Every structure is written in structure tokens, then in C-alpha cells.
Amino acid sequence: MAFDVDKVLGDMLKAAEAAAKAQWPKLRAEATEQFKTLAQIGARIEARKAAGTITEENARFLMWQYKNAVETELLTIQGVATVLVEQVINAALQVLRAAVSEATSGWVVV
Amino acid sequence: MLVRLVSFRGRGPGACALGLLLILAGCAVKLIADYDEKLDIGVTEIQRKVEKILTKIQKSASDPSKAYDVADYDAIREDLDVLRTRASSVDKNHLTIAALYRVGYALLQDPPTPDGSDPRLPALPAAARGNSLQERNQSRGRLAAEDLSELRRILDSLFQSVLRLELAKKRGDRIPETDKAP
């Protein structure tokens, strides 16, 4: 079966969106760039396989390496999304902290 | 600076709620481990070792087995073991640990695998067997210049993913750019 770059890229982005959850809009542009590069690598390997310009051994080897790199990139997307969620929560807490500090004029809670 | 100390003990639910609010306001949430410079440096060092291996393979691309030296891979395995142990000692770091396992899967024959106690860590896929760099390095099958170029791009992407994950823990607000391999 031919390697459809657009479909593979779409599938990768769906997986990335699932990993990034609500943070996906902030990550979409850069993740798309990363996955586009990877999808093009996959497409080139498949095209060479179809053209008979790559050995079976090398095609199998490179495709596995490629899939492993995609999985690793998904971990990165998930990690960056987690950092963003953390920043959102802490920004909200900072607002709360400022409001409480103002309301209590610098009390220390024990 | 003059501060007032307040106790909410025995002051009813309203006071307790206010107390909880005050405590929450004083906390910062941490969902993922902090940036670790040693891990950043360690991963970059592994990438450098891999680049040396690729250069050796390139010089005997017609028969990569002639460029094989088990010591090259033993050194990478040791580095990865140290980094994984270091990453495992930190709370909320499973994504980095998983990424380090994946680096091992890409590079090593019989790579270290998780013991199965943490379902978030990736088991070694069956397709990985026979397809690590170490195994390909032992094979006599020719690697064309194009194959090597693709392999370099793939491994660059792999290392960049691990490094970008680590750099993101510096709490930047976007996916940080990393330098290309030296």
C-alpha cells in the first residue's frame, strides 16, 4: 500500500492532539512542522521501496527507526502540554495569591 | 516588616474555607519534573557518540560490519543507564524516562526495558528486534548514502525530541528550539 503523506501526517497530528489535550492550539503549529518532517522521511523510504532503490533490510530498519522517532516526539508533545497546563494553573494561583494578599494586608496563615 | 499570625482552629466552616483559600494561594502546582542540565548534557553526549558511529559506518558503507565495535555501544548503554537512573530518582518524570527507553530501543541490541510496574513506560515492540543501530551495524548489507542521510535525519529528530522535552521543563511558554547536533 502506498504511503499517503497527508493521511499519515493527519494521523500523527490526531495522536499529538490527544496527547496535548486542551493545550493543542498552542502547540499545533510547531508540532505540525516536526511531524511534517517525519512524515516526509517515511514517504521517501516508502517511495524508494516501491521503486526498488532500497533493500528490504534497510527499508525495514529505517521504518522502525522512523516509527520510534514519531513515538518519542509524541512524548515531547505530551510533556510540553503538561508544562503549559502547569503554567495556566500557577498563573491562576498567582492571581488568587495577589487578591488574598491585598484582602488580608499581608497576614501569614498558621 | 510587621505580619499578623492567624489561626483558624475552632472558628467554623467559613473561616476554614478562607484558610484553605489562603493555603491554596500560597502553593505552586508542579505537574512535571524540573529541567535537569546533566540530563541535557548527557543526551547531547550520546548524540555525539552516535554521530561518531555513523561516520565510521559511512566510511565502510558497503559492509557496515567492518565498522562495528561493541565498545561503542557499551559506552552508550552505560550513559543511558546513568541517565535513566538519574531521571527515575525525580518525581513526575515518566515522560523523560520513557523517551530514554526509546533512545535505547533505537540504538541498542537487547536494550534495557521497563520492568512492567509502570504502564506509562513503553515495552520493547516486537518490530524493534533486529532493527537497532547496533544490529544494523553488525550486518554486512550495504547502506546507501541515501539510507545514511535518512538515518541521520531520523536520529537527529529522536534526539531533538528528547532535548526539547527537557528544555520545556525550564518552563518556557512554547516548544523551545534546540541547536542542531554539533
PDB file of N, CA, C and O in Angstrom, chain A residues 30 34 38 41 44 48 54 57-58 61-62 64-66 68 71-73 75-76 78-80 82-87 89-90 93 96-97 100 106-110, chain B residues 4-6 22 24-25 27-32 95 99 102 106 128 131 136 139 141-143 146-147 150 153-154 157-158 161 164-165 168 171-175 177:
ATOM      1  N   GLU A  30       3.968  24.213  15.755  1.00  0.00           N
ATOM      2  CA  GLU A  30       5.301  23.628  15.830  1.00  0.00           C
ATOM      3  C   GLU A  30       5.267  22.110  15.702  1.00  0.00           C
ATOM      4  O   GLU A  30       6.147  21.509  15.094  1.00  0.00           O
ATOM      5  N   GLN A  34       7.228  19.546  13.008  1.00  0.00           N
ATOM      6  CA  GLN A  34       8.012  18.360  13.391  1.00  0.00           C
ATOM      7  C   GLN A  34       7.497  17.116  12.678  1.00  0.00           C
ATOM      8  O   GLN A  34       8.263  16.329  12.128  1.00  0.00           O
ATOM      9  N   LEU A  38       8.935  14.352   9.735  1.00  0.00           N
ATOM     10  CA  LEU A  38       8.968  12.901   9.927  1.00  0.00           C
ATOM     11  C   LEU A  38       8.137  12.176   8.855  1.00  0.00           C
ATOM     12  O   LEU A  38       8.553  11.149   8.330  1.00  0.00           O
ATOM     13  N   ILE A  41      10.014  11.878   5.700  1.00  0.00           N
ATOM     14  CA  ILE A  41      11.038  10.825   5.765  1.00  0.00           C
ATOM     15  C   ILE A  41      10.379   9.471   5.465  1.00  0.00           C
ATOM     16  O   ILE A  41      10.866   8.691   4.643  1.00  0.00           O
ATOM     17  N   ARG A  44       9.528   9.149   1.801  1.00  0.00           N
ATOM     18  CA  ARG A  44      10.697   8.891   0.930  1.00  0.00           C
ATOM     19  C   ARG A  44      11.134   7.427   1.000  1.00  0.00           C
ATOM     20  O   ARG A  44      11.449   6.811  -0.010  1.00  0.00           O
ATOM     21  N   ARG A  48      11.065   4.862  -2.173  1.00  0.00           N
ATOM     22  CA  ARG A  48      12.265   4.137  -2.617  1.00  0.00           C
ATOM     23  C   ARG A  48      12.024   2.635  -2.592  1.00  0.00           C
ATOM     24  O   ARG A  48      12.530   1.898  -3.439  1.00  0.00           O
ATOM     25  N   ILE A  54      15.870   0.722  -2.568  1.00  0.00           N
ATOM     26  CA  ILE A  54      16.318   0.482  -1.183  1.00  0.00           C
ATOM     27  C   ILE A  54      16.133  -1.017  -0.912  1.00  0.00           C
ATOM     28  O   ILE A  54      15.159  -1.622  -1.392  1.00  0.00           O
ATOM     29  N   GLU A  57      16.090  -4.984   3.813  1.00  0.00           N
ATOM     30  CA  GLU A  57      16.708  -4.840   5.142  1.00  0.00           C
ATOM     31  C   GLU A  57      16.770  -3.368   5.570  1.00  0.00           C
ATOM     32  O   GLU A  57      16.392  -3.017   6.694  1.00  0.00           O
ATOM     33  N   ASN A  58      17.206  -2.511   4.653  1.00  0.00           N
ATOM     34  CA  ASN A  58      17.330  -1.089   5.004  1.00  0.00           C
ATOM     35  C   ASN A  58      15.974  -0.415   5.166  1.00  0.00           C
ATOM     36  O   ASN A  58      15.802   0.458   6.027  1.00  0.00           O
ATOM     37  N   PHE A  61      14.614  -1.493   8.546  1.00  0.00           N
ATOM     38  CA  PHE A  61      15.415  -0.824   9.578  1.00  0.00           C
ATOM     39  C   PHE A  61      15.020   0.656   9.713  1.00  0.00           C
ATOM     40  O   PHE A  61      14.715   1.147  10.807  1.00  0.00           O
ATOM     41  N   LEU A  62      14.979   1.354   8.587  1.00  0.00           N
ATOM     42  CA  LEU A  62      14.681   2.791   8.641  1.00  0.00           C
ATOM     43  C   LEU A  62      13.233   3.055   9.054  1.00  0.00           C
ATOM     44  O   LEU A  62      12.962   4.017   9.788  1.00  0.00           O
ATOM     45  N   TRP A  64      11.403   1.244  11.050  1.00  0.00           N
ATOM     46  CA  TRP A  64      11.296   1.069  12.506  1.00  0.00           C
ATOM     47  C   TRP A  64      11.892   2.271  13.238  1.00  0.00           C
ATOM     48  O   TRP A  64      11.299   2.828  14.176  1.00  0.00           O
ATOM     49  N   GLN A  65      13.059   2.739  12.764  1.00  0.00           N
ATOM     50  CA  GLN A  65      13.689   3.901  13.399  1.00  0.00           C
ATOM     51  C   GLN A  65      12.773   5.130  13.301  1.00  0.00           C
ATOM     52  O   GLN A  65      12.633   5.902  14.256  1.00  0.00           O
ATOM     53  N   TYR A  66      12.138   5.260  12.155  1.00  0.00           N
ATOM     54  CA  TYR A  66      11.221   6.377  11.917  1.00  0.00           C
ATOM     55  C   TYR A  66      10.024   6.329  12.871  1.00  0.00           C
ATOM     56  O   TYR A  66       9.665   7.319  13.515  1.00  0.00           O
ATOM     57  N   ASN A  68       9.809   4.827  15.730  1.00  0.00           N
ATOM     58  CA  ASN A  68      10.273   5.071  17.101  1.00  0.00           C
ATOM     59  C   ASN A  68      10.475   6.572  17.344  1.00  0.00           C
ATOM     60  O   ASN A  68      10.140   7.089  18.422  1.00  0.00           O
ATOM     61  N   GLU A  71       7.048   8.179  17.891  1.00  0.00           N
ATOM     62  CA  GLU A  71       6.553   7.899  19.250  1.00  0.00           C
ATOM     63  C   GLU A  71       7.245   8.799  20.275  1.00  0.00           C
ATOM     64  O   GLU A  71       6.633   9.264  21.232  1.00  0.00           O
ATOM     65  N   THR A  72       8.533   9.035  20.068  1.00  0.00           N
ATOM     66  CA  THR A  72       9.291   9.873  21.011  1.00  0.00           C
ATOM     67  C   THR A  72       8.826  11.320  20.917  1.00  0.00           C
ATOM     68  O   THR A  72       8.713  12.018  21.932  1.00  0.00           O
ATOM     69  N   GLU A  73       8.536  11.777  19.701  1.00  0.00           N
ATOM     70  CA  GLU A  73       8.034  13.141  19.532  1.00  0.00           C
ATOM     71  C   GLU A  73       6.684  13.302  20.250  1.00  0.00           C
ATOM     72  O   GLU A  73       6.408  14.356  20.849  1.00  0.00           O
ATOM     73  N   LEU A  75       5.823  11.882  22.974  1.00  0.00           N
ATOM     74  CA  LEU A  75       6.134  12.071  24.403  1.00  0.00           C
ATOM     75  C   LEU A  75       6.477  13.543  24.674  1.00  0.00           C
ATOM     76  O   LEU A  75       6.078  14.121  25.686  1.00  0.00           O
ATOM     77  N   THR A  76       7.229  14.138  23.747  1.00  0.00           N
ATOM     78  CA  THR A  76       7.615  15.544  23.910  1.00  0.00           C
ATOM     79  C   THR A  76       6.388  16.450  23.892  1.00  0.00           C
ATOM     80  O   THR A  76       6.262  17.355  24.727  1.00  0.00           O
ATOM     81  N   GLN A  78       3.398  15.684  24.702  1.00  0.00           N
ATOM     82  CA  GLN A  78       2.682  15.475  25.970  1.00  0.00           C
ATOM     83  C   GLN A  78       3.367  16.243  27.108  1.00  0.00           C
ATOM     84  O   GLN A  78       2.698  16.865  27.938  1.00  0.00           O
ATOM     85  N   GLY A  79       4.701  16.216  27.118  1.00  0.00           N
ATOM     86  CA  GLY A  79       5.450  16.910  28.165  1.00  0.00           C
ATOM     87  C   GLY A  79       5.284  18.419  28.086  1.00  0.00           C
ATOM     88  O   GLY A  79       5.061  19.086  29.102  1.00  0.00           O
ATOM     89  N   VAL A  80       5.387  18.956  26.887  1.00  0.00           N
ATOM     90  CA  VAL A  80       5.250  20.413  26.718  1.00  0.00           C
ATOM     91  C   VAL A  80       3.827  20.835  27.103  1.00  0.00           C
ATOM     92  O   VAL A  80       3.628  21.870  27.762  1.00  0.00           O
ATOM     93  N   THR A  82       1.942  19.415  29.270  1.00  0.00           N
ATOM     94  CA  THR A  82       1.867  19.355  30.739  1.00  0.00           C
ATOM     95  C   THR A  82       2.455  20.615  31.367  1.00  0.00           C
ATOM     96  O   THR A  82       1.901  21.178  32.313  1.00  0.00           O
ATOM     97  N   VAL A  83       3.586  21.072  30.798  1.00  0.00           N
ATOM     98  CA  VAL A  83       4.201  22.318  31.298  1.00  0.00           C
ATOM     99  C   VAL A  83       3.232  23.484  31.117  1.00  0.00           C
ATOM    100  O   VAL A  83       3.066  24.322  32.012  1.00  0.00           O
ATOM    101  N   LEU A  84       2.552  23.516  29.960  1.00  0.00           N
ATOM    102  CA  LEU A  84       1.616  24.619  29.699  1.00  0.00           C
ATOM    103  C   LEU A  84       0.436  24.594  30.669  1.00  0.00           C
ATOM    104  O   LEU A  84       0.015  25.639  31.172  1.00  0.00           O
ATOM    105  N   VAL A  85      -0.090  23.395  30.944  1.00  0.00           N
ATOM    106  CA  VAL A  85      -1.195  23.274  31.908  1.00  0.00           C
ATOM    107  C   VAL A  85      -0.742  23.792  33.274  1.00  0.00           C
ATOM    108  O   VAL A  85      -1.441  24.557  33.942  1.00  0.00           O
ATOM    109  N   GLU A  86       0.462  23.374  33.645  1.00  0.00           N
ATOM    110  CA  GLU A  86       1.012  23.810  34.936  1.00  0.00           C
ATOM    111  C   GLU A  86       1.118  25.330  35.000  1.00  0.00           C
ATOM    112  O   GLU A  86       0.784  25.960  36.016  1.00  0.00           O
ATOM    113  N   GLN A  87       1.552  25.940  33.902  1.00  0.00           N
ATOM    114  CA  GLN A  87       1.689  27.403  33.886  1.00  0.00           C
ATOM    115  C   GLN A  87       0.326  28.090  34.008  1.00  0.00           C
ATOM    116  O   GLN A  87       0.209  29.119  34.670  1.00  0.00           O
ATOM    117  N   ILE A  89      -2.359  26.870  35.534  1.00  0.00           N
ATOM    118  CA  ILE A  89      -2.819  26.725  36.923  1.00  0.00           C
ATOM    119  C   ILE A  89      -2.078  27.705  37.838  1.00  0.00           C
ATOM    120  O   ILE A  89      -2.673  28.395  38.662  1.00  0.00           O
ATOM    121  N   ASN A  90      -0.748  27.776  37.656  1.00  0.00           N
ATOM    122  CA  ASN A  90       0.035  28.640  38.544  1.00  0.00           C
ATOM    123  C   ASN A  90      -0.232  30.130  38.303  1.00  0.00           C
ATOM    124  O   ASN A  90      -0.165  30.932  39.235  1.00  0.00           O
ATOM    125  N   LEU A  93      -3.311  30.738  40.236  1.00  0.00           N
ATOM    126  CA  LEU A  93      -2.987  30.796  41.673  1.00  0.00           C
ATOM    127  C   LEU A  93      -2.290  32.102  42.035  1.00  0.00           C
ATOM    128  O   LEU A  93      -2.486  32.646  43.127  1.00  0.00           O
ATOM    129  N   LEU A  96      -4.884  34.619  42.470  1.00  0.00           N
ATOM    130  CA  LEU A  96      -5.537  34.376  43.760  1.00  0.00           C
ATOM    131  C   LEU A  96      -4.657  34.883  44.906  1.00  0.00           C
ATOM    132  O   LEU A  96      -5.118  35.535  45.842  1.00  0.00           O
ATOM    133  N   ARG A  97      -3.354  34.597  44.784  1.00  0.00           N
ATOM    134  CA  ARG A  97      -2.395  34.997  45.818  1.00  0.00           C
ATOM    135  C   ARG A  97      -2.393  36.516  45.977  1.00  0.00           C
ATOM    136  O   ARG A  97      -2.421  37.039  47.093  1.00  0.00           O
ATOM    137  N   VAL A 100      -5.675  37.610  47.621  1.00  0.00           N
ATOM    138  CA  VAL A 100      -5.706  37.274  49.046  1.00  0.00           C
ATOM    139  C   VAL A 100      -4.765  38.200  49.818  1.00  0.00           C
ATOM    140  O   VAL A 100      -5.103  38.703  50.890  1.00  0.00           O
ATOM    141  N   GLY A 106      -1.332  41.181  54.060  1.00  0.00           N
ATOM    142  CA  GLY A 106      -0.076  40.524  54.412  1.00  0.00           C
ATOM    143  C   GLY A 106      -0.131  39.608  55.608  1.00  0.00           C
ATOM    144  O   GLY A 106       0.884  39.362  56.248  1.00  0.00           O
ATOM    145  N   TRP A 107      -1.310  39.041  55.941  1.00  0.00           N
ATOM    146  CA  TRP A 107      -1.359  38.073  57.030  1.00  0.00           C
ATOM    147  C   TRP A 107      -0.573  36.821  56.652  1.00  0.00           C
ATOM    148  O   TRP A 107      -0.538  36.428  55.503  1.00  0.00           O
ATOM    149  N   VAL A 108      -0.030  36.157  57.645  1.00  0.00           N
ATOM    150  CA  VAL A 108       0.588  34.857  57.427  1.00  0.00           C
ATOM    151  C   VAL A 108      -0.288  33.827  58.094  1.00  0.00           C
ATOM    152  O   VAL A 108      -0.650  33.969  59.255  1.00  0.00           O
ATOM    153  N   VAL A 109      -0.690  32.785  57.338  1.00  0.00           N
ATOM    154  CA  VAL A 109      -1.592  31.774  57.868  1.00  0.00           C
ATOM    155  C   VAL A 109      -0.807  30.706  58.591  1.00  0.00           C
ATOM    156  O   VAL A 109       0.191  30.207  58.076  1.00  0.00           O
ATOM    157  N   VAL A 110      -1.281  30.315  59.813  1.00  0.00           N
ATOM    158  CA  VAL A 110      -0.659  29.187  60.531  1.00  0.00           C
ATOM    159  C   VAL A 110      -1.714  28.148  60.840  1.00  0.00           C
ATOM    160  O   VAL A 110      -2.895  28.450  60.832  1.00  0.00           O
TER     161      VAL A 110
ATOM    162  N   ARG B   4       0.854  39.661  60.641  1.00  0.00           N
ATOM    163  CA  ARG B   4      -0.063  39.157  61.651  1.00  0.00           C
ATOM    164  C   ARG B   4      -0.217  37.650  61.476  1.00  0.00           C
ATOM    165  O   ARG B   4      -0.421  37.169  60.365  1.00  0.00           O
ATOM    166  N   LEU B   5      -0.105  36.886  62.554  1.00  0.00           N
ATOM    167  CA  LEU B   5      -0.276  35.446  62.508  1.00  0.00           C
ATOM    168  C   LEU B   5      -1.720  35.118  62.858  1.00  0.00           C
ATOM    169  O   LEU B   5      -2.252  35.625  63.837  1.00  0.00           O
ATOM    170  N   VAL B   6      -2.326  34.261  62.041  1.00  0.00           N
ATOM    171  CA  VAL B   6      -3.746  33.974  62.226  1.00  0.00           C
ATOM    172  C   VAL B   6      -3.963  32.481  62.380  1.00  0.00           C
ATOM    173  O   VAL B   6      -3.419  31.693  61.620  1.00  0.00           O
ATOM    174  N   LEU B  22      -6.409  30.630  51.488  1.00  0.00           N
ATOM    175  CA  LEU B  22      -5.110  31.258  51.760  1.00  0.00           C
ATOM    176  C   LEU B  22      -3.970  30.270  51.520  1.00  0.00           C
ATOM    177  O   LEU B  22      -2.931  30.613  50.959  1.00  0.00           O
ATOM    178  N   LEU B  24      -4.086  27.595  49.516  1.00  0.00           N
ATOM    179  CA  LEU B  24      -4.007  27.376  48.065  1.00  0.00           C
ATOM    180  C   LEU B  24      -3.240  28.501  47.389  1.00  0.00           C
ATOM    181  O   LEU B  24      -2.406  28.269  46.512  1.00  0.00           O
ATOM    182  N   ALA B  25      -3.527  29.694  47.826  1.00  0.00           N
ATOM    183  CA  ALA B  25      -2.890  30.866  47.221  1.00  0.00           C
ATOM    184  C   ALA B  25      -1.384  30.860  47.443  1.00  0.00           C
ATOM    185  O   ALA B  25      -0.631  31.423  46.676  1.00  0.00           O
ATOM    186  N   CYS B  27       0.453  28.140  47.360  1.00  0.00           N
ATOM    187  CA  CYS B  27       1.070  26.971  46.726  1.00  0.00           C
ATOM    188  C   CYS B  27       1.356  27.221  45.262  1.00  0.00           C
ATOM    189  O   CYS B  27       0.675  27.998  44.608  1.00  0.00           O
ATOM    190  N   ALA B  28       2.362  26.524  44.754  1.00  0.00           N
ATOM    191  CA  ALA B  28       2.575  26.466  43.303  1.00  0.00           C
ATOM    192  C   ALA B  28       2.424  24.998  42.910  1.00  0.00           C
ATOM    193  O   ALA B  28       2.901  24.118  43.608  1.00  0.00           O
ATOM    194  N   VAL B  29       1.721  24.760  41.819  1.00  0.00           N
ATOM    195  CA  VAL B  29       1.481  23.382  41.372  1.00  0.00           C
ATOM    196  C   VAL B  29       2.623  22.938  40.471  1.00  0.00           C
ATOM    197  O   VAL B  29       3.090  23.702  39.634  1.00  0.00           O
ATOM    198  N   LYS B  30       3.082  21.703  40.655  1.00  0.00           N
ATOM    199  CA  LYS B  30       4.113  21.151  39.776  1.00  0.00           C
ATOM    200  C   LYS B  30       3.607  19.840  39.191  1.00  0.00           C
ATOM    201  O   LYS B  30       3.332  18.895  39.922  1.00  0.00           O
ATOM    202  N   LEU B  31       3.442  19.806  37.867  1.00  0.00           N
ATOM    203  CA  LEU B  31       2.886  18.620  37.209  1.00  0.00           C
ATOM    204  C   LEU B  31       3.955  17.779  36.521  1.00  0.00           C
ATOM    205  O   LEU B  31       3.693  16.659  36.103  1.00  0.00           O
ATOM    206  N   ILE B  32       5.129  18.343  36.370  1.00  0.00           N
ATOM    207  CA  ILE B  32       6.214  17.623  35.682  1.00  0.00           C
ATOM    208  C   ILE B  32       7.539  18.038  36.316  1.00  0.00           C
ATOM    209  O   ILE B  32       7.643  19.145  36.868  1.00  0.00           O
ATOM    210  N   LEU B  95       7.799  10.834  31.477  1.00  0.00           N
ATOM    211  CA  LEU B  95       7.919  11.098  30.036  1.00  0.00           C
ATOM    212  C   LEU B  95       9.388  11.066  29.606  1.00  0.00           C
ATOM    213  O   LEU B  95       9.730  10.528  28.549  1.00  0.00           O
ATOM    214  N   ALA B  99      11.195   8.411  27.152  1.00  0.00           N
ATOM    215  CA  ALA B  99      11.984   8.853  25.994  1.00  0.00           C
ATOM    216  C   ALA B  99      13.379   8.202  26.008  1.00  0.00           C
ATOM    217  O   ALA B  99      13.902   7.811  24.957  1.00  0.00           O
ATOM    218  N   ARG B 102      13.208   4.815  24.740  1.00  0.00           N
ATOM    219  CA  ARG B 102      13.073   4.808  23.275  1.00  0.00           C
ATOM    220  C   ARG B 102      14.422   5.061  22.586  1.00  0.00           C
ATOM    221  O   ARG B 102      14.679   4.523  21.510  1.00  0.00           O
ATOM    222  N   ALA B 106      16.204   2.492  19.887  1.00  0.00           N
ATOM    223  CA  ALA B 106      16.722   2.880  18.574  1.00  0.00           C
ATOM    224  C   ALA B 106      18.163   2.418  18.375  1.00  0.00           C
ATOM    225  O   ALA B 106      18.548   2.051  17.271  1.00  0.00           O
ATOM    226  N   ALA B 128      10.990  -3.902  16.955  1.00  0.00           N
ATOM    227  CA  ALA B 128      12.299  -3.310  17.242  1.00  0.00           C
ATOM    228  C   ALA B 128      13.415  -4.338  17.098  1.00  0.00           C
ATOM    229  O   ALA B 128      14.561  -3.986  16.805  1.00  0.00           O
ATOM    230  N   ASN B 131      16.310  -4.312  14.483  1.00  0.00           N
ATOM    231  CA  ASN B 131      16.322  -3.019  13.794  1.00  0.00           C
ATOM    232  C   ASN B 131      16.990  -1.889  14.571  1.00  0.00           C
ATOM    233  O   ASN B 131      16.788  -0.719  14.258  1.00  0.00           O
ATOM    234  N   ARG B 136      22.105  -3.226  13.029  1.00  0.00           N
ATOM    235  CA  ARG B 136      22.359  -2.883  11.623  1.00  0.00           C
ATOM    236  C   ARG B 136      23.853  -2.703  11.376  1.00  0.00           C
ATOM    237  O   ARG B 136      24.366  -3.030  10.323  1.00  0.00           O
ATOM    238  N   SER B 139      25.517  -5.950  10.569  1.00  0.00           N
ATOM    239  CA  SER B 139      25.109  -6.604   9.327  1.00  0.00           C
ATOM    240  C   SER B 139      26.043  -6.220   8.182  1.00  0.00           C
ATOM    241  O   SER B 139      26.582  -5.120   8.161  1.00  0.00           O
ATOM    242  N   GLY B 141      25.053  -6.041   5.056  1.00  0.00           N
ATOM    243  CA  GLY B 141      24.282  -5.409   3.970  1.00  0.00           C
ATOM    244  C   GLY B 141      24.666  -3.947   3.768  1.00  0.00           C
ATOM    245  O   GLY B 141      24.798  -3.192   4.742  1.00  0.00           O
ATOM    246  N   ARG B 142      24.831  -3.571   2.521  1.00  0.00           N
ATOM    247  CA  ARG B 142      25.277  -2.220   2.183  1.00  0.00           C
ATOM    248  C   ARG B 142      24.257  -1.167   2.636  1.00  0.00           C
ATOM    249  O   ARG B 142      23.050  -1.370   2.523  1.00  0.00           O
ATOM    250  N   LEU B 143      24.772  -0.061   3.120  1.00  0.00           N
ATOM    251  CA  LEU B 143      23.921   1.098   3.421  1.00  0.00           C
ATOM    252  C   LEU B 143      24.235   2.172   2.384  1.00  0.00           C
ATOM    253  O   LEU B 143      25.381   2.656   2.320  1.00  0.00           O
ATOM    254  N   GLU B 146      21.987   7.489   0.591  1.00  0.00           N
ATOM    255  CA  GLU B 146      20.627   7.980   0.892  1.00  0.00           C
ATOM    256  C   GLU B 146      20.090   7.372   2.192  1.00  0.00           C
ATOM    257  O   GLU B 146      19.407   8.048   2.961  1.00  0.00           O
ATOM    258  N   ASP B 147      20.389   6.092   2.403  1.00  0.00           N
ATOM    259  CA  ASP B 147      19.948   5.421   3.641  1.00  0.00           C
ATOM    260  C   ASP B 147      20.574   6.106   4.858  1.00  0.00           C
ATOM    261  O   ASP B 147      19.910   6.348   5.867  1.00  0.00           O
ATOM    262  N   GLU B 150      18.976   9.480   5.538  1.00  0.00           N
ATOM    263  CA  GLU B 150      17.674   9.341   6.217  1.00  0.00           C
ATOM    264  C   GLU B 150      17.877   8.946   7.681  1.00  0.00           C
ATOM    265  O   GLU B 150      17.213   9.474   8.575  1.00  0.00           O
ATOM    266  N   ARG B 153      18.783  11.931   9.692  1.00  0.00           N
ATOM    267  CA  ARG B 153      17.623  12.812   9.930  1.00  0.00           C
ATOM    268  C   ARG B 153      16.734  12.232  11.024  1.00  0.00           C
ATOM    269  O   ARG B 153      16.251  12.940  11.898  1.00  0.00           O
ATOM    270  N   ILE B 154      16.516  10.920  10.960  1.00  0.00           N
ATOM    271  CA  ILE B 154      15.637  10.271  11.944  1.00  0.00           C
ATOM    272  C   ILE B 154      16.247  10.376  13.347  1.00  0.00           C
ATOM    273  O   ILE B 154      15.564  10.737  14.310  1.00  0.00           O
ATOM    274  N   SER B 157      16.098  13.808  14.744  1.00  0.00           N
ATOM    275  CA  SER B 157      14.743  14.088  15.227  1.00  0.00           C
ATOM    276  C   SER B 157      14.511  13.445  16.597  1.00  0.00           C
ATOM    277  O   SER B 157      13.942  14.053  17.503  1.00  0.00           O
ATOM    278  N   LEU B 158      14.998  12.207  16.733  1.00  0.00           N
ATOM    279  CA  LEU B 158      14.843  11.487  18.015  1.00  0.00           C
ATOM    280  C   LEU B 158      15.516  12.267  19.149  1.00  0.00           C
ATOM    281  O   LEU B 158      14.910  12.525  20.198  1.00  0.00           O
ATOM    282  N   SER B 161      13.811  15.541  20.000  1.00  0.00           N
ATOM    283  CA  SER B 161      12.584  15.351  20.792  1.00  0.00           C
ATOM    284  C   SER B 161      12.923  15.228  22.274  1.00  0.00           C
ATOM    285  O   SER B 161      12.275  15.846  23.123  1.00  0.00           O
ATOM    286  N   ARG B 164      14.157  18.637  23.526  1.00  0.00           N
ATOM    287  CA  ARG B 164      13.089  19.654  23.612  1.00  0.00           C
ATOM    288  C   ARG B 164      12.192  19.397  24.805  1.00  0.00           C
ATOM    289  O   ARG B 164      11.726  20.324  25.455  1.00  0.00           O
ATOM    290  N   LEU B 165      11.980  18.111  25.103  1.00  0.00           N
ATOM    291  CA  LEU B 165      11.189  17.773  26.292  1.00  0.00           C
ATOM    292  C   LEU B 165      11.907  18.289  27.542  1.00  0.00           C
ATOM    293  O   LEU B 165      11.287  18.908  28.418  1.00  0.00           O
ATOM    294  N   ALA B 168      11.820  22.104  27.695  1.00  0.00           N
ATOM    295  CA  ALA B 168      10.473  22.619  28.016  1.00  0.00           C
ATOM    296  C   ALA B 168      10.276  22.710  29.520  1.00  0.00           C
ATOM    297  O   ALA B 168       9.512  23.544  30.011  1.00  0.00           O
ATOM    298  N   ARG B 171      10.271  25.616  31.793  1.00  0.00           N
ATOM    299  CA  ARG B 171       9.020  26.385  31.889  1.00  0.00           C
ATOM    300  C   ARG B 171       8.988  27.542  30.903  1.00  0.00           C
ATOM    301  O   ARG B 171       8.567  28.647  31.243  1.00  0.00           O
ATOM    302  N   GLY B 172       9.428  27.275  29.667  1.00  0.00           N
ATOM    303  CA  GLY B 172       9.193  28.234  28.591  1.00  0.00           C
ATOM    304  C   GLY B 172       7.735  28.132  28.201  1.00  0.00           C
ATOM    305  O   GLY B 172       7.068  27.175  28.565  1.00  0.00           O
ATOM    306  N   ASP B 173       7.234  29.064  27.419  1.00  0.00           N
ATOM    307  CA  ASP B 173       5.809  29.012  27.091  1.00  0.00           C
ATOM    308  C   ASP B 173       5.554  28.442  25.696  1.00  0.00           C
ATOM    309  O   ASP B 173       4.464  28.506  25.178  1.00  0.00           O
ATOM    310  N   ARG B 174       6.606  27.892  25.062  1.00  0.00           N
ATOM    311  CA  ARG B 174       6.414  27.265  23.766  1.00  0.00           C
ATOM    312  C   ARG B 174       7.435  26.135  23.628  1.00  0.00           C
ATOM    313  O   ARG B 174       8.318  26.003  24.460  1.00  0.00           O
ATOM    314  N   ILE B 175       7.303  25.323  22.566  1.00  0.00           N
ATOM    315  CA  ILE B 175       8.304  24.283  22.363  1.00  0.00           C
ATOM    316  C   ILE B 175       9.608  24.978  22.020  1.00  0.00           C
ATOM    317  O   ILE B 175       9.685  25.676  21.021  1.00  0.00           O
ATOM    318  N   GLU B 177      13.327  25.758  20.686  1.00  0.00           N
ATOM    319  CA  GLU B 177      14.171  25.279  19.590  1.00  0.00           C
ATOM    320  C   GLU B 177      15.451  24.751  20.204  1.00  0.00           C
ATOM    321  O   GLU B 177      15.955  25.284  21.180  1.00  0.00           O
TER     322      GLU B 177
END
